[in-house]
PDB file of C-alpha atoms in Angstrom:
ATOM      1  CA  UNK Z   1       8.386 -56.748   9.950  1.00 54.00           C
ATOM      2  CA  UNK Z   2       4.667 -55.972   9.688  1.00 52.00           C
ATOM      3  CA  UNK Z   3       3.259 -52.610  10.725  1.00 51.00           C
ATOM      4  CA  UNK Z   4       0.537 -52.554  13.395  1.00 57.00           C
ATOM      5  CA  UNK Z   5      -1.219 -49.624  11.679  1.00 54.00           C
ATOM      6  CA  UNK Z   6      -4.032 -50.507   9.354  1.00 54.00           C
ATOM      7  CA  UNK Z   7      -3.369 -49.444   5.824  1.00 56.00           C
ATOM      8  CA  UNK Z   8      -5.602 -46.622   4.657  1.00 54.00           C
ATOM      9  CA  UNK Z   9      -7.441 -47.356   1.516  1.00 55.00           C
ATOM     10  CA  UNK Z  10      -7.017 -44.914  -1.344  1.00 55.00           C
ATOM     11  CA  UNK Z  11      -9.913 -42.494  -1.590  1.00 55.00           C
ATOM     12  CA  UNK Z  12     -11.906 -42.319  -4.747  1.00 55.00           C
ATOM     13  CA  UNK Z  13     -12.521 -38.997  -6.444  1.00 56.00           C
ATOM     14  CA  UNK Z  14     -16.288 -39.401  -5.916  1.00 59.00           C
ATOM     15  CA  UNK Z  15     -16.105 -40.192  -2.216  1.00 61.00           C
ATOM     16  CA  UNK Z  16     -17.424 -37.408   0.026  1.00 63.00           C
ATOM     17  CA  UNK Z  17     -14.829 -35.779   2.251  1.00 62.00           C
ATOM     18  CA  UNK Z  18     -15.668 -35.025   5.828  1.00 71.00           C
ATOM     19  CA  UNK Z  19     -15.382 -31.241   6.467  1.00 72.00           C
ATOM     20  CA  UNK Z  20     -14.698 -29.976   9.926  1.00 75.00           C
ATOM     21  CA  UNK Z  21     -17.338 -27.218  10.384  1.00 80.00           C
ATOM     22  CA  UNK Z  22     -15.576 -25.779  13.424  1.00 82.00           C
ATOM     23  CA  UNK Z  23     -12.410 -25.319  11.337  1.00 78.00           C
ATOM     24  CA  UNK Z  24     -14.369 -23.401   8.686  1.00 80.00           C
ATOM     25  CA  UNK Z  25     -15.901 -21.225  11.446  1.00 84.00           C
ATOM     26  CA  UNK Z  26     -12.460 -20.554  12.920  1.00 83.00           C
ATOM     27  CA  UNK Z  27     -11.096 -19.535   9.493  1.00 80.00           C
ATOM     28  CA  UNK Z  28     -14.085 -17.244   8.975  1.00 80.00           C
ATOM     29  CA  UNK Z  29     -13.448 -15.659  12.380  1.00 82.00           C
ATOM     30  CA  UNK Z  30      -9.815 -15.046  11.435  1.00 82.00           C
ATOM     31  CA  UNK Z  31     -11.010 -13.235   8.301  1.00 75.00           C
ATOM     32  CA  UNK Z  32     -13.437 -11.080  10.321  1.00 78.00           C
ATOM     33  CA  UNK Z  33     -10.740 -10.221  12.937  1.00 80.00           C
ATOM     34  CA  UNK Z  34      -8.061  -9.281  10.422  1.00 78.00           C
ATOM     35  CA  UNK Z  35      -7.805  -7.410   7.179  1.00 70.00           C
ATOM     36  CA  UNK Z  36      -7.230 -10.634   5.230  1.00 75.00           C
ATOM     37  CA  UNK Z  37      -9.474 -11.254   2.216  1.00 77.00           C
ATOM     38  CA  UNK Z  38      -8.903 -14.975   1.990  1.00 79.00           C
ATOM     39  CA  UNK Z  39      -7.263 -17.814   3.875  1.00 79.00           C
ATOM     40  CA  UNK Z  40      -6.459 -21.372   2.792  1.00 81.00           C
ATOM     41  CA  UNK Z  41      -5.606 -24.444   4.899  1.00 80.00           C
ATOM     42  CA  UNK Z  42      -4.479 -27.818   3.630  1.00 81.00           C
ATOM     43  CA  UNK Z  43      -4.471 -30.970   5.731  1.00 78.00           C
ATOM     44  CA  UNK Z  44      -3.511 -34.056   3.823  1.00 78.00           C
ATOM     45  CA  UNK Z  45      -5.838 -34.296   0.839  1.00 78.00           C
ATOM     46  CA  UNK Z  46      -8.356 -31.858   2.363  1.00 77.00           C
ATOM     47  CA  UNK Z  47      -7.979 -28.271   1.230  1.00 79.00           C
ATOM     48  CA  UNK Z  48     -10.263 -25.471   2.591  1.00 80.00           C
ATOM     49  CA  UNK Z  49     -10.292 -21.956   1.174  1.00 80.00           C
ATOM     50  CA  UNK Z  50     -12.396 -19.251   2.820  1.00 79.00           C
ATOM     51  CA  UNK Z  51     -12.594 -15.920   1.018  1.00 78.00           C
ATOM     52  CA  UNK Z  52     -14.348 -12.619   1.641  1.00 71.00           C
ATOM     53  CA  UNK Z  53     -15.825 -10.738  -1.299  1.00 69.00           C
ATOM     54  CA  UNK Z  54     -14.710  -7.142  -1.347  1.00 63.00           C
ATOM     55  CA  UNK Z  55     -17.128  -4.732  -2.879  1.00 58.00           C
ATOM     56  CA  UNK Z  56     -15.874  -1.365  -3.964  1.00 54.00           C
ATOM     57  CA  UNK Z  57     -17.789   1.730  -3.003  1.00 53.00           C
ATOM     58  CA  UNK Z  58     -20.192   2.742  -5.734  1.00 55.00           C
ATOM     59  CA  UNK Z  59     -18.795   5.355  -8.077  1.00 52.00           C
ATOM     60  CA  UNK Z  60     -20.803   8.541  -7.924  1.00 54.00           C
ATOM     61  CA  UNK Z  61     -21.359  10.222 -11.223  1.00 54.00           C
ATOM     62  CA  UNK Z  62     -22.584  13.740 -11.383  1.00 55.00           C
ATOM     63  CA  UNK Z  63     -24.455  15.342 -14.220  1.00 55.00           C
ATOM     64  CA  UNK Z  64     -24.683  19.036 -14.952  1.00 55.00           C
ATOM     65  CA  UNK Z  65     -27.677  20.658 -13.332  1.00 56.00           C
ATOM     66  CA  UNK Z  66     -30.509  21.362 -15.766  1.00 56.00           C
ATOM     67  CA  UNK Z  67     -30.570  24.893 -17.109  1.00 55.00           C
ATOM     68  CA  UNK Z  68     -33.327  26.922 -15.497  1.00 56.00           C
ATOM     69  CA  UNK Z  69     -35.567  28.577 -18.074  1.00 53.00           C
ATOM     70  CA  UNK Z  70     -36.800  32.114 -17.678  1.00 53.00           C
ATOM     71  CA  UNK Z  71     -39.622  32.316 -15.145  1.00 52.00           C
ATOM     72  CA  UNK Z  72     -42.960  33.686 -16.262  1.00 51.00           C
ATOM     73  CA  UNK Z  73     -43.341  37.411 -15.548  1.00 52.00           C
ATOM     74  CA  UNK Z  74     -45.796  36.702 -12.707  1.00 51.00           C
ATOM     75  CA  UNK Z  75     -43.208  34.674 -10.758  1.00 48.00           C
ATOM     76  CA  UNK Z  76     -41.225  36.506  -8.058  1.00 48.00           C
ATOM     77  CA  UNK Z  77     -37.512  36.766  -8.786  1.00 47.00           C
ATOM     78  CA  UNK Z  78     -35.402  34.364  -6.693  1.00 49.00           C
ATOM     79  CA  UNK Z  79     -31.990  35.287  -5.321  1.00 46.00           C
ATOM     80  CA  UNK Z  80     -29.523  32.447  -5.856  1.00 45.00           C
ATOM     81  CA  UNK Z  81     -26.729  32.339  -3.304  1.00 44.00           C
ATOM     82  CA  UNK Z  82     -23.720  30.735  -4.926  1.00 43.00           C
ATOM     83  CA  UNK Z  83     -20.840  29.967  -2.518  1.00 44.00           C
ATOM     84  CA  UNK Z  84     -17.575  31.434  -3.687  1.00 46.00           C
ATOM     85  CA  UNK Z  85     -14.783  28.932  -4.206  1.00 46.00           C
ATOM     86  CA  UNK Z  86     -11.328  29.486  -2.725  1.00 47.00           C
ATOM     87  CA  UNK Z  87      -9.001  31.005  -5.268  1.00 48.00           C
ATOM     88  CA  UNK Z  88      -5.476  29.706  -5.611  1.00 50.00           C
ATOM     89  CA  UNK Z  89      -3.951  33.107  -6.345  1.00 50.00           C
ATOM     90  CA  UNK Z  90      -2.301  34.473  -3.114  1.00 53.00           C
ATOM     91  CA  UNK Z  91      -3.527  37.956  -3.879  1.00 49.00           C
ATOM     92  CA  UNK Z  92      -7.128  36.825  -3.676  1.00 46.00           C
ATOM     93  CA  UNK Z  93      -6.787  34.551  -0.621  1.00 50.00           C
ATOM     94  CA  UNK Z  94      -7.566  37.555   1.593  1.00 47.00           C
ATOM     95  CA  UNK Z  95     -11.191  37.484   2.629  1.00 43.00           C
ATOM     96  CA  UNK Z  96     -13.658  40.106   1.382  1.00 42.00           C
ATOM     97  CA  UNK Z  97     -13.038  42.246   4.496  1.00 49.00           C
ATOM     98  CA  UNK Z  98      -9.341  42.249   3.570  1.00 54.00           C
ATOM     99  CA  UNK Z  99      -8.229  40.946   6.948  1.00 75.00           C
ATOM    100  CA  UNK Z 100      -8.006  37.099   6.905  1.00 93.00           C
ATOM    101  CA  UNK Z 101      -5.473  35.058   4.993  1.00 95.00           C
ATOM    102  CA  UNK Z 102      -7.166  31.677   4.438  1.00 95.00           C
ATOM    103  CA  UNK Z 103      -5.786  28.242   3.813  1.00 95.00           C
ATOM    104  CA  UNK Z 104      -5.905  27.269   0.114  1.00 96.00           C
ATOM    105  CA  UNK Z 105      -5.674  23.578   0.988  1.00 95.00           C
ATOM    106  CA  UNK Z 106      -6.073  20.893   3.656  1.00 95.00           C
ATOM    107  CA  UNK Z 107      -2.905  20.054   5.518  1.00 95.00           C
ATOM    108  CA  UNK Z 108      -0.766  20.708   8.565  1.00 96.00           C
ATOM    109  CA  UNK Z 109       0.399  24.233   9.235  1.00 96.00           C
ATOM    110  CA  UNK Z 110       3.944  25.027  10.441  1.00 96.00           C
ATOM    111  CA  UNK Z 111       4.926  28.467  11.687  1.00 96.00           C
ATOM    112  CA  UNK Z 112       8.648  27.981  11.103  1.00 95.00           C
ATOM    113  CA  UNK Z 113      10.827  26.203   8.535  1.00 92.00           C
ATOM    114  CA  UNK Z 114      12.206  23.734  11.120  1.00 91.00           C
ATOM    115  CA  UNK Z 115      11.634  23.118  14.823  1.00 90.00           C
ATOM    116  CA  UNK Z 116      14.752  25.080  15.820  1.00 93.00           C
ATOM    117  CA  UNK Z 117      14.253  27.928  13.300  1.00 93.00           C
ATOM    118  CA  UNK Z 118      12.534  31.205  14.255  1.00 94.00           C
ATOM    119  CA  UNK Z 119       8.892  31.682  13.275  1.00 95.00           C
ATOM    120  CA  UNK Z 120       8.234  33.229   9.809  1.00 96.00           C
ATOM    121  CA  UNK Z 121       6.089  35.965  11.402  1.00 96.00           C
ATOM    122  CA  UNK Z 122       4.985  37.287  14.789  1.00 95.00           C
ATOM    123  CA  UNK Z 123       2.081  39.477  15.821  1.00 93.00           C
ATOM    124  CA  UNK Z 124       2.943  43.108  15.000  1.00 93.00           C
ATOM    125  CA  UNK Z 125       5.404  42.208  12.191  1.00 95.00           C
ATOM    126  CA  UNK Z 126       5.221  44.240   8.964  1.00 95.00           C
ATOM    127  CA  UNK Z 127       5.044  41.924   5.988  1.00 95.00           C
ATOM    128  CA  UNK Z 128       5.580  42.537   2.298  1.00 95.00           C
ATOM    129  CA  UNK Z 129       3.585  41.090  -0.540  1.00 94.00           C
ATOM    130  CA  UNK Z 130       4.945  37.616  -1.355  1.00 95.00           C
ATOM    131  CA  UNK Z 131       6.666  37.127   2.018  1.00 95.00           C
ATOM    132  CA  UNK Z 132       6.186  33.661   3.504  1.00 95.00           C
ATOM    133  CA  UNK Z 133       3.746  33.793   6.451  1.00 96.00           C
ATOM    134  CA  UNK Z 134       3.772  30.068   7.198  1.00 96.00           C
ATOM    135  CA  UNK Z 135       3.941  26.705   5.434  1.00 96.00           C
ATOM    136  CA  UNK Z 136       1.271  24.016   4.965  1.00 96.00           C
ATOM    137  CA  UNK Z 137       2.369  20.424   4.556  1.00 95.00           C
ATOM    138  CA  UNK Z 138       0.006  18.544   2.224  1.00 93.00           C
ATOM    139  CA  UNK Z 139       0.838  15.047   0.917  1.00 92.00           C
ATOM    140  CA  UNK Z 140       4.467  15.276   2.088  1.00 91.00           C
ATOM    141  CA  UNK Z 141       4.955  18.580   0.215  1.00 93.00           C
ATOM    142  CA  UNK Z 142       5.713  21.875   1.962  1.00 93.00           C
ATOM    143  CA  UNK Z 143       3.668  24.709   0.509  1.00 95.00           C
ATOM    144  CA  UNK Z 144       4.587  28.296   1.472  1.00 96.00           C
ATOM    145  CA  UNK Z 145       1.647  30.550   2.164  1.00 96.00           C
ATOM    146  CA  UNK Z 146       2.616  34.059   1.116  1.00 95.00           C
ATOM    147  CA  UNK Z 147       1.341  37.419   2.089  1.00 94.00           C
ATOM    148  CA  UNK Z 148      -1.137  38.628  -0.559  1.00 94.00           C
ATOM    149  CA  UNK Z 149      -0.228  42.248   0.094  1.00 92.00           C
ATOM    150  CA  UNK Z 150       1.834  44.528   2.323  1.00 93.00           C
ATOM    151  CA  UNK Z 151       0.434  44.821   5.834  1.00 93.00           C
ATOM    152  CA  UNK Z 152       0.857  44.266   9.553  1.00 93.00           C
ATOM    153  CA  UNK Z 153       0.138  40.932  11.276  1.00 93.00           C
ATOM    154  CA  UNK Z 154      -2.672  41.464  13.755  1.00 92.00           C
ATOM    155  CA  UNK Z 155      -3.100  37.865  14.838  1.00 92.00           C
ATOM    156  CA  UNK Z 156      -1.941  34.346  14.014  1.00 94.00           C
ATOM    157  CA  UNK Z 157      -5.080  32.182  14.174  1.00 94.00           C
ATOM    158  CA  UNK Z 158      -3.442  28.755  14.074  1.00 96.00           C
ATOM    159  CA  UNK Z 159      -0.865  26.916  16.159  1.00 94.00           C
ATOM    160  CA  UNK Z 160       2.268  25.143  15.008  1.00 95.00           C
ATOM    161  CA  UNK Z 161       1.700  21.579  13.663  1.00 95.00           C
ATOM    162  CA  UNK Z 162      -2.078  22.160  13.693  1.00 96.00           C
ATOM    163  CA  UNK Z 163      -4.225  20.484  11.020  1.00 96.00           C
ATOM    164  CA  UNK Z 164      -6.118  22.993   8.904  1.00 95.00           C
ATOM    165  CA  UNK Z 165      -9.016  22.770   6.489  1.00 95.00           C
ATOM    166  CA  UNK Z 166      -9.537  24.362   3.085  1.00 94.00           C
ATOM    167  CA  UNK Z 167     -10.669  27.982   3.591  1.00 94.00           C
ATOM    168  CA  UNK Z 168      -9.761  28.087   7.315  1.00 95.00           C
ATOM    169  CA  UNK Z 169      -8.489  31.517   8.435  1.00 96.00           C
ATOM    170  CA  UNK Z 170      -4.769  31.378   9.235  1.00 96.00           C
ATOM    171  CA  UNK Z 171      -3.555  34.964   9.768  1.00 96.00           C
ATOM    172  CA  UNK Z 172      -5.241  38.334  10.328  1.00 94.00           C
ATOM    173  CA  UNK Z 173      -3.656  41.222   8.431  1.00 94.00           C
ATOM    174  CA  UNK Z 174      -4.373  44.878   9.124  1.00 89.00           C
ATOM    175  CA  UNK Z 175      -6.897  46.094   6.571  1.00 71.00           C
TER     176      UNK Z 175
END
């Protein structure tokens, strides 16, 4: 029994293949709309691969600042204001006025160990050096923030489950 379909002739390797431009555009749109970096479609002997080149952010390299040489005697002296960095030692986390306990890291502050537990401190509480005032979760790790010295809690400056920044005041202690 003979088939009514015409037999397709085998394609030669050098023959041009007709590319559906709308299909290529559709594939490119899919890449733009999703986080995919490449997509490939195969229909019979036709295979189309559309890829997006990902460029990494340039790496910033820093060099040490050049050393300033002594100014000539006729030049007026310049006062250089150097910002102080946050120390990691709990005893030095208290600000210069001796009243604020500041966050040594970026994270989420919690005022109690668990949602049903009582708060670590309350306004008016007397605290001892090393006593946990609150905890900061950073990178899935709970970090206790301890009292740098004995004192009385004047104010709690953050709320439970509040995000905090490095150096942000957390608790006011009586000076």
